[in-house]
mmCIF file of C-alpha atoms in Angstrom:
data_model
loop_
_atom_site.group_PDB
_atom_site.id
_atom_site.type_symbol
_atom_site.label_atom_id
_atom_site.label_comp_id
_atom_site.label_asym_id
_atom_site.label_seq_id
_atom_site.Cartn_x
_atom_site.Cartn_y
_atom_site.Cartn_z
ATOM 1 C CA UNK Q 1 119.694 163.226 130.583
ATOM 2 C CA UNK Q 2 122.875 164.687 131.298
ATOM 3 C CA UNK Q 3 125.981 164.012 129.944
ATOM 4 C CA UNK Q 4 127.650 163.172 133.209
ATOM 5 C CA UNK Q 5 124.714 160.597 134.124
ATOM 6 C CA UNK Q 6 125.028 158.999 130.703
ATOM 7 C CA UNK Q 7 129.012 158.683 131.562
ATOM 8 C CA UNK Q 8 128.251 157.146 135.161
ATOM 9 C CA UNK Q 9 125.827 154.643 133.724
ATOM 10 C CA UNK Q 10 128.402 153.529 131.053
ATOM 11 C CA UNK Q 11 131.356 153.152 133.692
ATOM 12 C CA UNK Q 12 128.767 151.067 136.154
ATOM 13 C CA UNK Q 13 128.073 148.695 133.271
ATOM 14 C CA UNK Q 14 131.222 148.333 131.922
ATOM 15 C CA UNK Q 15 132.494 147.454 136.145
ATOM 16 C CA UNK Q 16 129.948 145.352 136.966
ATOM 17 C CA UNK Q 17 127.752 143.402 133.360
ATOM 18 C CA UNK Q 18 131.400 142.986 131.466
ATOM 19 C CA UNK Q 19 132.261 141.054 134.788
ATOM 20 C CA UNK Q 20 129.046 138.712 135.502
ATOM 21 C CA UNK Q 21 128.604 138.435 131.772
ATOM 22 C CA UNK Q 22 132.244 136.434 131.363
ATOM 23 C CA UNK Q 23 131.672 135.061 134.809
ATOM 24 C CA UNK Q 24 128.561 133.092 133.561
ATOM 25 C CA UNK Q 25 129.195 132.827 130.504
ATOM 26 C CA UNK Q 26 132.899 130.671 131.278
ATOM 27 C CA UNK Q 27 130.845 128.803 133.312
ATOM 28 C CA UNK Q 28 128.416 127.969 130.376
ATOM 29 C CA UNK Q 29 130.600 127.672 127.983
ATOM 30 C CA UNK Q 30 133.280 124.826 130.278
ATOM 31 C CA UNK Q 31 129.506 123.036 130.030
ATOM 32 C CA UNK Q 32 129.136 123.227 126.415
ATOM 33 C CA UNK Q 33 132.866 121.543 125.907
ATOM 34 C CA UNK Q 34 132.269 118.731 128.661
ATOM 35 C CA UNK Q 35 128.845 117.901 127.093
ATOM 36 C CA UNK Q 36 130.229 117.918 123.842
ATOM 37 C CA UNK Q 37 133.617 116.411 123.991
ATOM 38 C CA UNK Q 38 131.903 113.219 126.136
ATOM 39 C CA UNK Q 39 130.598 111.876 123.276
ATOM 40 C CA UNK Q 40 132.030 110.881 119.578
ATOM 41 C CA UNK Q 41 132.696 113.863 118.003
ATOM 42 C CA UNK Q 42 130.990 114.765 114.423
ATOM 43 C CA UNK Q 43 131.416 117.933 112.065
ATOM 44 C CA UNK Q 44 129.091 119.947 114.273
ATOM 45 C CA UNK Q 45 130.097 118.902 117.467
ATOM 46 C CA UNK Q 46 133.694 119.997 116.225
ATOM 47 C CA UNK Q 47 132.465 123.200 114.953
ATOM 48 C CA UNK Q 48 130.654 123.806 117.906
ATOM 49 C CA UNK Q 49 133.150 123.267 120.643
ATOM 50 C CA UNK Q 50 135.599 125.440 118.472
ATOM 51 C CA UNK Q 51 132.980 128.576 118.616
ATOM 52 C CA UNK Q 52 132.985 127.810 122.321
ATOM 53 C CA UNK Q 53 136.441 127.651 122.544
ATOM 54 C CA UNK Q 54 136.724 131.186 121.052
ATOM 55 C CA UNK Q 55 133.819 132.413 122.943
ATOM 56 C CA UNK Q 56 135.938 131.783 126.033
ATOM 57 C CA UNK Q 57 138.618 133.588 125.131
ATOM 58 C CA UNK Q 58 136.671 136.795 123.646
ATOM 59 C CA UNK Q 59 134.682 136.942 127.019
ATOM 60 C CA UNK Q 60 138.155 137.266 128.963
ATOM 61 C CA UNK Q 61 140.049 139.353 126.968
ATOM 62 C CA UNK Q 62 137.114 141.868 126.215
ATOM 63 C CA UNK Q 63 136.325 141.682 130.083
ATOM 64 C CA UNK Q 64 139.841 142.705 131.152
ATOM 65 C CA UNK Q 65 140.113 145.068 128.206
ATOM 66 C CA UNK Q 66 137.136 147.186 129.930
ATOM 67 C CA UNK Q 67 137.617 146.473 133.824
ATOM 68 C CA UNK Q 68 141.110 148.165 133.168
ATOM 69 C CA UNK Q 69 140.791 150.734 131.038
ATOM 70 C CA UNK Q 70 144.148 152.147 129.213
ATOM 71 C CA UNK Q 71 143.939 156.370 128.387
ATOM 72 C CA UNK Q 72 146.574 156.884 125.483
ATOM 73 C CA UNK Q 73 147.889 160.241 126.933
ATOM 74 C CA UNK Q 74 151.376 159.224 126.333
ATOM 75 C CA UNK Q 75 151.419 158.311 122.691
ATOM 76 C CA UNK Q 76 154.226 155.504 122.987
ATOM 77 C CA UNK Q 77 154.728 152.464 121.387
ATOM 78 C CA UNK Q 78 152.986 150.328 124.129
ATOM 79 C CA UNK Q 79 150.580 152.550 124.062
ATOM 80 C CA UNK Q 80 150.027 152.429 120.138
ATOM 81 C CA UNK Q 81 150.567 148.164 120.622
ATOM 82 C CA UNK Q 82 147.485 148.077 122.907
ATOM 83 C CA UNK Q 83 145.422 150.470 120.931
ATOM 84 C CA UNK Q 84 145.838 148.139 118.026
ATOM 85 C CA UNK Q 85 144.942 144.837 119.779
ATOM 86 C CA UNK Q 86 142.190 146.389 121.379
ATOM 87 C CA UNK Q 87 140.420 146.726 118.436
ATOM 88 C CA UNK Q 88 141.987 144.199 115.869
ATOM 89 C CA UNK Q 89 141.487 140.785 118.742
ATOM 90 C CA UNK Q 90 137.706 140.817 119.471
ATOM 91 C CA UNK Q 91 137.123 141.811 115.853
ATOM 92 C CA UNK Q 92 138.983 138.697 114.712
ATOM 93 C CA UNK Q 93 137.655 136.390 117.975
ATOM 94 C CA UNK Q 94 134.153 137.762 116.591
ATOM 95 C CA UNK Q 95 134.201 137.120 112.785
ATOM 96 C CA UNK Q 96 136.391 133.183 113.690
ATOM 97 C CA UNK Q 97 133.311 132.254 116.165
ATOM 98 C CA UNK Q 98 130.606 133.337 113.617
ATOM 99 C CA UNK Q 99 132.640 131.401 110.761
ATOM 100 C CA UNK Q 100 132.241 128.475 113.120
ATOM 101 C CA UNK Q 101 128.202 129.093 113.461
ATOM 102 C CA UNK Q 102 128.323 129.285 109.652
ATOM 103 C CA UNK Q 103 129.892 126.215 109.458
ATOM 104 C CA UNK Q 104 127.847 124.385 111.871
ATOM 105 C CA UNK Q 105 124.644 125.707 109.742
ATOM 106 C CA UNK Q 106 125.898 124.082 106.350
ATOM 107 C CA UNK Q 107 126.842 121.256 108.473
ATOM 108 C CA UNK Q 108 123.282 120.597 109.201
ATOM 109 C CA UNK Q 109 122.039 121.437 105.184
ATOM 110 C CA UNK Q 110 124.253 119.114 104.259
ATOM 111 C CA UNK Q 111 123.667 116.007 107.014
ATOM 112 C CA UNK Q 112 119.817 116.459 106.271
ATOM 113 C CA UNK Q 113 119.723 116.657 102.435
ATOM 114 C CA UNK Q 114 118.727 113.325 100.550
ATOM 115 C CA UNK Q 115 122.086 113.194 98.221
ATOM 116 C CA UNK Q 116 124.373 111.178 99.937
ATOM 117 C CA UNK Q 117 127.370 112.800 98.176
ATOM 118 C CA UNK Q 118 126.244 115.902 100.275
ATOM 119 C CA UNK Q 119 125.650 114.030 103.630
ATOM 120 C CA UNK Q 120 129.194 112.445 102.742
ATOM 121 C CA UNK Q 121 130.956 115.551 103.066
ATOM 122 C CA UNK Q 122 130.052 116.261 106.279
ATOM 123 C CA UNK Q 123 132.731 114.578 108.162
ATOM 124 C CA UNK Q 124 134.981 115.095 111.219
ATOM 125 C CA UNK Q 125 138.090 115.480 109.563
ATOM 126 C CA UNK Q 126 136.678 118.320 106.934
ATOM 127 C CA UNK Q 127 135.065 120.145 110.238
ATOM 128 C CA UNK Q 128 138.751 119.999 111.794
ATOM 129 C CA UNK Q 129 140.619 121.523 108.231
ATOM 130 C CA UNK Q 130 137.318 124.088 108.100
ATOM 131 C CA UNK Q 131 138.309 124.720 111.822
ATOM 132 C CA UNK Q 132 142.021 125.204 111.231
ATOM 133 C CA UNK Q 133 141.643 126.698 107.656
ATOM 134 C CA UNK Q 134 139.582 129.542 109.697
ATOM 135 C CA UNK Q 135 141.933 130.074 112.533
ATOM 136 C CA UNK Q 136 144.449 131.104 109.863
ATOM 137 C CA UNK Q 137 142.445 133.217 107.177
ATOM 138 C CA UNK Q 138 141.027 135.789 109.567
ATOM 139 C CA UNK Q 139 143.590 136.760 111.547
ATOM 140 C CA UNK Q 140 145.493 137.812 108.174
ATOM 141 C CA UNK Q 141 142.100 139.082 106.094
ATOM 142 C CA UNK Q 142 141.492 140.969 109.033
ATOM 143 C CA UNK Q 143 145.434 142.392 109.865
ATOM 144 C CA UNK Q 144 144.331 145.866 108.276
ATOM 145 C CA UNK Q 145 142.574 147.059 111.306
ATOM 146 C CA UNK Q 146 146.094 146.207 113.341
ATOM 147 C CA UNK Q 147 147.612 148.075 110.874
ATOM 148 C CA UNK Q 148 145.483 151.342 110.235
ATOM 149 C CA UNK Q 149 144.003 151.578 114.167
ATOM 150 C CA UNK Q 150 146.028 153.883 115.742
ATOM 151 C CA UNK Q 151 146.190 157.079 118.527
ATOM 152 C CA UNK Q 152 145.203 160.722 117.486
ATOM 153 C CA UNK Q 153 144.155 163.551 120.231
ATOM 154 C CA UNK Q 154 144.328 160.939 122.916
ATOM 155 C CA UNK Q 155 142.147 158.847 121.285
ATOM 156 C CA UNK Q 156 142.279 155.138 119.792
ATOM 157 C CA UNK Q 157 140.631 154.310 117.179
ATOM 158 C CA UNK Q 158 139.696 154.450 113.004
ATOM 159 C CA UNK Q 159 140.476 157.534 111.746
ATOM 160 C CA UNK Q 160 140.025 159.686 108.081
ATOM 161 C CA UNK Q 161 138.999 157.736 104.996
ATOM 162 C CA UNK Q 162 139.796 154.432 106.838
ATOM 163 C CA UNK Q 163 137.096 154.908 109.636
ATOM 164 C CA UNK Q 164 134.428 154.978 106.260
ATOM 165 C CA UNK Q 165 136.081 151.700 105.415
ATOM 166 C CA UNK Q 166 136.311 149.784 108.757
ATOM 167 C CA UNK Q 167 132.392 150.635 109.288
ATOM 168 C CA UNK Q 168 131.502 149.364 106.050
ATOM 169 C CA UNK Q 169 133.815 146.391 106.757
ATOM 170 C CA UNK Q 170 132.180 145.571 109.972
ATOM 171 C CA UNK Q 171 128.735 146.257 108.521
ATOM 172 C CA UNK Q 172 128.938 143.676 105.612
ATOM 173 C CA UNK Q 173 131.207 141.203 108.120
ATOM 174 C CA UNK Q 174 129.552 141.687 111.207
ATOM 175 C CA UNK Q 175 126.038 142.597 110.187
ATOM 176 C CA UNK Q 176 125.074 141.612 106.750
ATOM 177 C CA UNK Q 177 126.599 137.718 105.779
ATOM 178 C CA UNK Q 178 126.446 135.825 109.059
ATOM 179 C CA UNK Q 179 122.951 136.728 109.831
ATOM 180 C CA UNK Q 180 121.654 136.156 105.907
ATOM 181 C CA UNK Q 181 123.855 132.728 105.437
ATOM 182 C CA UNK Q 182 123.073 131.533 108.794
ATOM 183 C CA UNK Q 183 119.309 132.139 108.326
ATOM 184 C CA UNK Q 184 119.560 131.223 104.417
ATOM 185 C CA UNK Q 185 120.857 127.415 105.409
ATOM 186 C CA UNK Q 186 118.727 127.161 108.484
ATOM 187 C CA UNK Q 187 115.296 127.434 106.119
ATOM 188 C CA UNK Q 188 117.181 124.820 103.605
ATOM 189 C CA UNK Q 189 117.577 122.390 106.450
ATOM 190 C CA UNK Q 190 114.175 123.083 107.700
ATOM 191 C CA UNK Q 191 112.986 122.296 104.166
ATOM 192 C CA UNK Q 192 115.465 119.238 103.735
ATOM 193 C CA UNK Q 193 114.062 117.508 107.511
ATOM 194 C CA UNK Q 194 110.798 118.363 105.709
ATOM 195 C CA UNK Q 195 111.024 116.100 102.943
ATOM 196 C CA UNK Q 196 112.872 113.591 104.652
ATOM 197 C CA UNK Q 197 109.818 114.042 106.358
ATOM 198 C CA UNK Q 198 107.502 113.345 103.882
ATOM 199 C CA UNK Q 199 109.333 110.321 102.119
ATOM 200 C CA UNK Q 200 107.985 106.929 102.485
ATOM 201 C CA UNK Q 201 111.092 104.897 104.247
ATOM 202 C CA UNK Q 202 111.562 101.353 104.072
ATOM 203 C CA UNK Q 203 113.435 101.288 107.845
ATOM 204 C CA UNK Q 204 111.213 103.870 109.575
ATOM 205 C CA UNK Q 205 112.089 102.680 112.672
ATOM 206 C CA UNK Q 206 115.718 103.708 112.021
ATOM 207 C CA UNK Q 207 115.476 107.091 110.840
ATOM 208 C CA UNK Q 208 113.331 108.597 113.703
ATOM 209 C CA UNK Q 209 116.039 108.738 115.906
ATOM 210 C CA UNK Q 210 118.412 110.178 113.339
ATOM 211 C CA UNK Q 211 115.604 112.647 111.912
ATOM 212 C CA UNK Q 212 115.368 113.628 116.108
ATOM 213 C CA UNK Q 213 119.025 113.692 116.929
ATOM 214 C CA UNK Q 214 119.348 115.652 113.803
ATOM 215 C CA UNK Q 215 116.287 118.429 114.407
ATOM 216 C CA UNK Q 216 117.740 118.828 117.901
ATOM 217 C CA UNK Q 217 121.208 120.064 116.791
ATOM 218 C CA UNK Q 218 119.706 121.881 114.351
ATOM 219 C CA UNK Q 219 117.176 123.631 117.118
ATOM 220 C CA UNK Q 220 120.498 124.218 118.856
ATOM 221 C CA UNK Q 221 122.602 125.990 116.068
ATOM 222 C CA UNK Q 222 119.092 127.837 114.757
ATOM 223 C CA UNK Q 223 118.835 129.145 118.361
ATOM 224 C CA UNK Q 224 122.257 130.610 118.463
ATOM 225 C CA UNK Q 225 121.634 132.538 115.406
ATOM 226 C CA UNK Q 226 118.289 133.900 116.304
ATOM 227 C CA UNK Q 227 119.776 135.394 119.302
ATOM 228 C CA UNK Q 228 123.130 136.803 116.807
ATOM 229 C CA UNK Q 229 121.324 138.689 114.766
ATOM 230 C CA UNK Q 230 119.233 140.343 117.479
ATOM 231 C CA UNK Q 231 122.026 140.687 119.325
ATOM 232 C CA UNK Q 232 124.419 141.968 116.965
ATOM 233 C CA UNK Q 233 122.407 144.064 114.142
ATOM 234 C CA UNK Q 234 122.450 147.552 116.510
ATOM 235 C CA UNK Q 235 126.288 147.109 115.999
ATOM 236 C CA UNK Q 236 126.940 147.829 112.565
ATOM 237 C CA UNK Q 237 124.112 150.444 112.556
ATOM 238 C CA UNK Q 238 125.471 152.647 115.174
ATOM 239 C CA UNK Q 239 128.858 152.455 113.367
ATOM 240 C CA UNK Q 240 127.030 153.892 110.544
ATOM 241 C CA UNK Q 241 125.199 156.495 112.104
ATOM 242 C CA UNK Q 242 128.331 157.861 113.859
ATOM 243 C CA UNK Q 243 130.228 157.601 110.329
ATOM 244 C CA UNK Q 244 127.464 159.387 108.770
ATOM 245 C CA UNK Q 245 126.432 162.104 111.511
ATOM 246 C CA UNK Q 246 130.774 162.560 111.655
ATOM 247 C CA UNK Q 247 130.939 163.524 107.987
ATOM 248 C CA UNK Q 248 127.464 165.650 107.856
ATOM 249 C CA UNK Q 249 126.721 167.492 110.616
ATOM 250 C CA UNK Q 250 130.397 170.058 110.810
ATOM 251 C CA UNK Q 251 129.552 170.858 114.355
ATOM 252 C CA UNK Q 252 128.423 167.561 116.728
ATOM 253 C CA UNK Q 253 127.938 168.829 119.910
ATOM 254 C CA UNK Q 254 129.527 167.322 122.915
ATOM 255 C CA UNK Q 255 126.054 165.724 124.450
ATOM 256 C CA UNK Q 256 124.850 164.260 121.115
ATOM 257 C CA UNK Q 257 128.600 162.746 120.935
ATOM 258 C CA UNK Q 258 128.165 161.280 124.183
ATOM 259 C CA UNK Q 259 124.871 159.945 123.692
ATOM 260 C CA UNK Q 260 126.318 158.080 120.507
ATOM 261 C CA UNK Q 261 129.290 156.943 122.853
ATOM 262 C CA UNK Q 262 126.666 155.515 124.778
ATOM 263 C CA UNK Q 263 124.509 153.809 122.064
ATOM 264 C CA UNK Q 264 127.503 152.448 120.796
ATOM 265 C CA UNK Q 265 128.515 150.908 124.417
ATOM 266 C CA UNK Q 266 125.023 149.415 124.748
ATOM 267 C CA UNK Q 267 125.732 147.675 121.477
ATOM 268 C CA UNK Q 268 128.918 146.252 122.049
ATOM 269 C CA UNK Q 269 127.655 145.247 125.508
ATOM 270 C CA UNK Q 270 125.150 142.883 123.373
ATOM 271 C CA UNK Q 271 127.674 141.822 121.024
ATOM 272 C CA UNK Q 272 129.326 140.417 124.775
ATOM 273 C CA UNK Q 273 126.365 139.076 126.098
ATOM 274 C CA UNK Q 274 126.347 137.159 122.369
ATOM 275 C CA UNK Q 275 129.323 135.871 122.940
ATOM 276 C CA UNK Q 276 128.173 134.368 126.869
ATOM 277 C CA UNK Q 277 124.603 133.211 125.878
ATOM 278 C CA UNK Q 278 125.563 129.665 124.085
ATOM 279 C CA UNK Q 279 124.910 127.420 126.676
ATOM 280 C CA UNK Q 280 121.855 128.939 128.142
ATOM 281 C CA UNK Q 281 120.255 129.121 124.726
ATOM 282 C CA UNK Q 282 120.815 125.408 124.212
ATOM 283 C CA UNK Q 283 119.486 124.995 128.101
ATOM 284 C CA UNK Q 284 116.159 127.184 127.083
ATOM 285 C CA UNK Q 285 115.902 125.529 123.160
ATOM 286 C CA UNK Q 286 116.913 122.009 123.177
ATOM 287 C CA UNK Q 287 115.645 119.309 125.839
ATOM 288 C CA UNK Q 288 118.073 116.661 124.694
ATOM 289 C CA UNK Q 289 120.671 119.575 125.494
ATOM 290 C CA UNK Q 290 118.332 119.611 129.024
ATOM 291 C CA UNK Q 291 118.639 115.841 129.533
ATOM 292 C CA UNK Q 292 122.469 115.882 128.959
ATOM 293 C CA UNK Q 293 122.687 118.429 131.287
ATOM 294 C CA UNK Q 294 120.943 116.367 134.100
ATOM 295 C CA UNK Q 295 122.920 113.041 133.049
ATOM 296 C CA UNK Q 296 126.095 115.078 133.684
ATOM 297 C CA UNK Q 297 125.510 115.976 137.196
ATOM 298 C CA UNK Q 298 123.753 112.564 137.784
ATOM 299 C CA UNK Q 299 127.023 110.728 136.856
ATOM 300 C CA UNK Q 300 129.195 112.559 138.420
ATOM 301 C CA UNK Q 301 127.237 112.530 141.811
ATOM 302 C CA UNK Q 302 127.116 108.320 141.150
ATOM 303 C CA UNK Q 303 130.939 108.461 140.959
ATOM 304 C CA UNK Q 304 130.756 110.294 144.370
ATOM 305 C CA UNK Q 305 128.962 107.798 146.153
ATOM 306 C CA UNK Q 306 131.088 105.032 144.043
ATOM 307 C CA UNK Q 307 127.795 103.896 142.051
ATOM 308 C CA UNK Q 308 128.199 102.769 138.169
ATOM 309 C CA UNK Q 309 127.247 105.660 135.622
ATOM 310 C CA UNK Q 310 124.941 105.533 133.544
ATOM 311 C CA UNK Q 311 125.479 104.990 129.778
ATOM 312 C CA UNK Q 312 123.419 106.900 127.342
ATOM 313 C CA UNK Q 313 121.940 104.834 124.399
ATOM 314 C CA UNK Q 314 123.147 106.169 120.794
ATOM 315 C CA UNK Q 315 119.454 107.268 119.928
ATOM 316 C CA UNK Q 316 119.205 109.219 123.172
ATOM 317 C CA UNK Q 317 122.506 111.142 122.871
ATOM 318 C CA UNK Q 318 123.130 114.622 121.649
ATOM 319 C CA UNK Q 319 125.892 114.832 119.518
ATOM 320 C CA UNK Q 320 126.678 111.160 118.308
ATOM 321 C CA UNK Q 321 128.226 110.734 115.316
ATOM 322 C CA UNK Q 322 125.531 111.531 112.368
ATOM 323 C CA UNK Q 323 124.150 108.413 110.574
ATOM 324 C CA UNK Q 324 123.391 108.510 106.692
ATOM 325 C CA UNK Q 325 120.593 106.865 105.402
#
């Protein structure tokens, strides 16, 4: 395949997915915040609608960062400005949003395990400081790529012993601990519903809707990090390959450049779609998530016709605030 055809392809897909991907993924994600925010709030719910929030706002900025292009012919400061935010934003969007999706995973070890000084700490204020405590630490662990990104030969990007750096940065960020935590605490949780399981309990009665409400976020948040890791693991590989390949091989030719270019693009395309696929993994995962859904439009078509809504028992609701037992 030539290089010109690879070049076409990439231009089509950045027009056309970038724009139907934040598109429907805006839409999914205004669902998310509605279904959420209806009901009492609790530490995952919080968590949640943050990485939604977020998810929002990487989907636009990304989207108009690749329908219009900027080419850093004229090496000026605006130029230098948007070279940095380019690059420094969605990393920082990225690495808040999978904090959150941490969060919401040791959210769900906690609420399930049998201490209660455990299920005690999982409350909405803590998931608010978490939330805030976030917002703030990133954006300043994360300032050296604003700082070191910059222009050379027309071209924005990491350069010299910093570009080593920045991939093994994203590799260990991106790659490595939000996949292995995420995964870690969602076989703890399995194993903690498990034994609640297992346990004889005076009130059964009482717990199965908890135990329920309880698998069903945690089918939710599992979901979501299935798809991550998929989703994002090409990433931090194709950095590496292009760090390694840059530093070995003295004299890359121009079509096995472009073909990286193009690996590369696929992969960040994923990391997008990552970023849009919330809401329709929760439709596809969770049929409580399914059943809000349908309530939502119900309601809203009662008010229409000036009929009474209809309320939602706490058993039967989705994100209620979490009982301990």
């Amino acid at each position: 395949m030539s290089t010109a055809i690879l070049t076409t392809i990439q231009s089509q897909l950045n027009f056309y997915t970038y724009t139907i991907v934040m598109v429907l993924g805006n839409i999914g994600n205004i669902f998310i915040i509605i279904l959420f925010a209806r009901q009492r709030q609790n530490a995952c719910s919080i968590y949640l609608i943050s990485s939604t929030i977020i998810n929002s706002i990487y989907l636009t900025f990304n989207s108009f960062v690749q329908l219009f292009p900027f080419y850093y012919a004229d090496e000026t400061i605006r130029a230098f400005i948007l070279c940095k935010l380019r690059s420094y934003i969605p990393g920082i969007l990225g690495l808040i949003t999978k904090t959150f999706l941490v969060l919401a995973c040791i959210d769900r070890f906690m609420i399930t395990n049998h201490r209660a000084n455990f299920r005690a700490f999982s409350t909405p204020k803590r998931a608010k400081c978490l939330v805030c405590l976030s917002i703030i630490f990133w954006p300043i662990f994360g300032c050296h790529v604003a700082i070191m990104t910059t222009i050379i030969n027309r071209q924005c990007g990491q350069f010299g012993i910093y570009s080593i750096i920045y991939t093994i940065y994203i590799a260990i960020f991106v790659g490595l601990i939000p996949p292995i935590a995420s995964g870690t605490l969602g076989y703890l949780t399995y194993r903690n519903l498990k034994q609640r399981h297992n346990r004889i309990q005076p009130v059964a009665y009482v717990d199965i809707p908890i135990r329920r409400r309880d698998k069903e976020l945690l089918i939710i948040v599992m979901s979501e990090v299935f798809v991550y890791i998929i989703t994002a693991l090409p990433y931090p590989f194709i950095l590496l390959e292009m760090m390694i390949s840059r530093n070995i091989i003295s004299n890359k030719s121009i079509e096995y450049s472009q073909i990286e270019n193009f690996i590369l693009g696929i992969a960040l395309l994923l990391i997008y779609i990552n970023f849009a696929a919330p809401f329709y993994i929760y439709i596809i995962s969770s049929k409580a998530f399914r059943r809000e859904f349908k309530h939502l439009f119900i309601n809203i078509y009662r008010k229409q016709r000036g009929q009474p809504t209809i309320h939602r028992s706490a058993h039967q609701t989705l994100a209620q605030n979490d009982t301990h037992v």
